[in-house]
Amino acid sequence: SPSEIILRPVITEKATSIRTLERPQYAFHVHPKARKNDVKMAITSLFKVKPLKVNVMNGEGKWRRLRFRRGRMNDWKKAIVILPKGSKIAELETA
């Protein structure tokens, strides 16, 4: 289902600055096994916007230390969704 593919939007300074470009771009954390076509179909069904292009990238989990043990955070995948000129995702503009 689309809500299992799109986990949450990325709310960082860089991710919010790319929204205001000539072609708006949005960043999302997606399921680690999701492909570009899956992300494109999920964005279309959730937000009723047809993306022009989807770029995905894998992120490695960072090493963390808690007292005397070392552990590793989970790996993650991020998708950058490029929309046509003049369109936007209204639900994320208020975030």
Tab-separated table of C-alpha atoms in Angstrom:
chain	number	residue	atom	x	y	z
A	1	SER	CA	0.000	0.000	0.000
A	2	PRO	CA	1.206	3.583	-0.581
A	3	SER	CA	1.331	4.417	3.123
A	4	GLU	CA	3.782	1.537	3.685
A	5	ILE	CA	6.087	2.794	0.923
A	6	ILE	CA	6.192	6.472	1.949
A	7	LEU	CA	7.221	6.436	5.614
A	8	ARG	CA	7.567	10.148	6.383
A	9	PRO	CA	8.704	13.415	4.795
A	10	VAL	CA	12.217	14.664	5.424
A	11	ILE	CA	12.033	17.954	7.328
A	12	THR	CA	15.515	19.454	7.246
A	13	GLU	CA	16.845	22.826	6.215
A	14	LYS	CA	18.112	21.520	2.889
A	15	ALA	CA	14.933	19.538	2.165
A	16	THR	CA	12.741	22.583	2.750
A	17	SER	CA	14.969	24.836	0.637
A	18	ILE	CA	14.640	22.636	-2.461
A	19	ARG	CA	10.858	23.016	-2.346
A	20	THR	CA	11.109	26.614	-3.541
A	21	LEU	CA	13.150	25.952	-6.665
A	22	GLU	CA	11.862	26.430	-10.205
A	23	ARG	CA	10.768	22.778	-10.222
A	24	PRO	CA	9.644	21.899	-6.682
A	25	GLN	CA	11.312	18.885	-5.090
A	26	TYR	CA	10.240	16.977	-1.989
A	27	ALA	CA	12.249	14.494	0.081
A	28	PHE	CA	10.747	11.417	1.740
A	29	HIS	CA	12.015	8.518	3.813
A	30	VAL	CA	10.788	5.420	1.984
A	31	HIS	CA	10.712	1.687	2.650
A	32	PRO	CA	14.199	0.180	2.132
A	33	LYS	CA	12.924	-2.232	-0.543
A	34	ALA	CA	10.900	0.355	-2.485
A	35	ARG	CA	11.830	1.054	-6.099
A	36	LYS	CA	11.436	4.255	-8.103
A	37	ASN	CA	8.212	3.094	-9.746
A	38	ASP	CA	6.752	2.146	-6.359
A	39	VAL	CA	7.538	5.598	-4.969
A	40	LYS	CA	6.079	7.298	-8.051
A	41	MET	CA	2.807	5.363	-7.796
A	42	ALA	CA	2.585	5.990	-4.025
A	43	ILE	CA	3.054	9.760	-4.461
A	44	THR	CA	0.412	9.796	-7.191
A	45	SER	CA	-2.150	7.943	-5.081
A	46	LEU	CA	-1.448	9.702	-1.745
A	47	PHE	CA	-1.058	13.315	-2.873
A	48	LYS	CA	-2.850	13.302	-6.286
A	49	VAL	CA	0.245	14.757	-8.006
A	50	LYS	CA	2.095	13.133	-10.910
A	51	PRO	CA	5.877	13.381	-10.392
A	52	LEU	CA	8.228	14.103	-13.282
A	53	LYS	CA	11.159	12.223	-11.812
A	54	VAL	CA	12.113	10.238	-8.719
A	55	ASN	CA	15.659	9.832	-7.415
A	56	VAL	CA	16.407	7.350	-4.627
A	57	MET	CA	19.467	6.980	-2.441
A	58	ASN	CA	20.477	4.555	0.268
A	59	GLY	CA	21.750	5.749	3.630
A	60	GLU	CA	23.845	3.658	5.960
A	61	GLY	CA	22.982	3.537	9.635
A	62	LYS	CA	25.430	5.310	11.912
A	63	TRP	CA	27.344	3.686	14.738
A	64	ARG	CA	26.201	4.787	18.187
A	65	ARG	CA	27.510	4.046	21.645
A	66	LEU	CA	25.392	3.536	24.733
A	67	ARG	CA	27.466	3.147	27.867
A	68	PHE	CA	29.784	0.215	27.217
A	69	ARG	CA	28.180	-1.142	24.060
A	70	ARG	CA	28.333	-0.156	20.443
A	71	GLY	CA	25.295	-0.459	18.237
A	72	ARG	CA	24.269	0.523	14.793
A	73	MET	CA	21.206	2.481	13.679
A	74	ASN	CA	19.035	1.046	10.913
A	75	ASP	CA	19.855	1.613	7.249
A	76	TRP	CA	17.400	3.882	5.438
A	77	LYS	CA	16.379	4.978	1.965
A	78	LYS	CA	15.510	8.492	0.848
A	79	ALA	CA	13.605	9.545	-2.274
A	80	ILE	CA	13.710	12.976	-3.925
A	81	VAL	CA	10.484	13.576	-5.890
A	82	ILE	CA	10.602	16.234	-8.622
A	83	LEU	CA	7.220	17.722	-9.539
A	84	PRO	CA	6.167	19.678	-12.638
A	85	LYS	CA	6.564	23.433	-12.625
A	86	GLY	CA	3.806	25.177	-10.686
A	87	SER	CA	2.547	22.117	-8.779
A	88	LYS	CA	3.057	21.391	-5.093
A	89	ILE	CA	2.007	19.068	-2.293
A	90	ALA	CA	-0.308	21.131	-0.105
A	91	GLU	CA	-0.138	18.820	2.919
A	92	LEU	CA	3.618	19.358	3.267
A	93	GLU	CA	3.630	23.123	2.738
A	94	THR	CA	2.281	23.701	6.250
A	95	ALA	CA	4.859	21.398	7.874
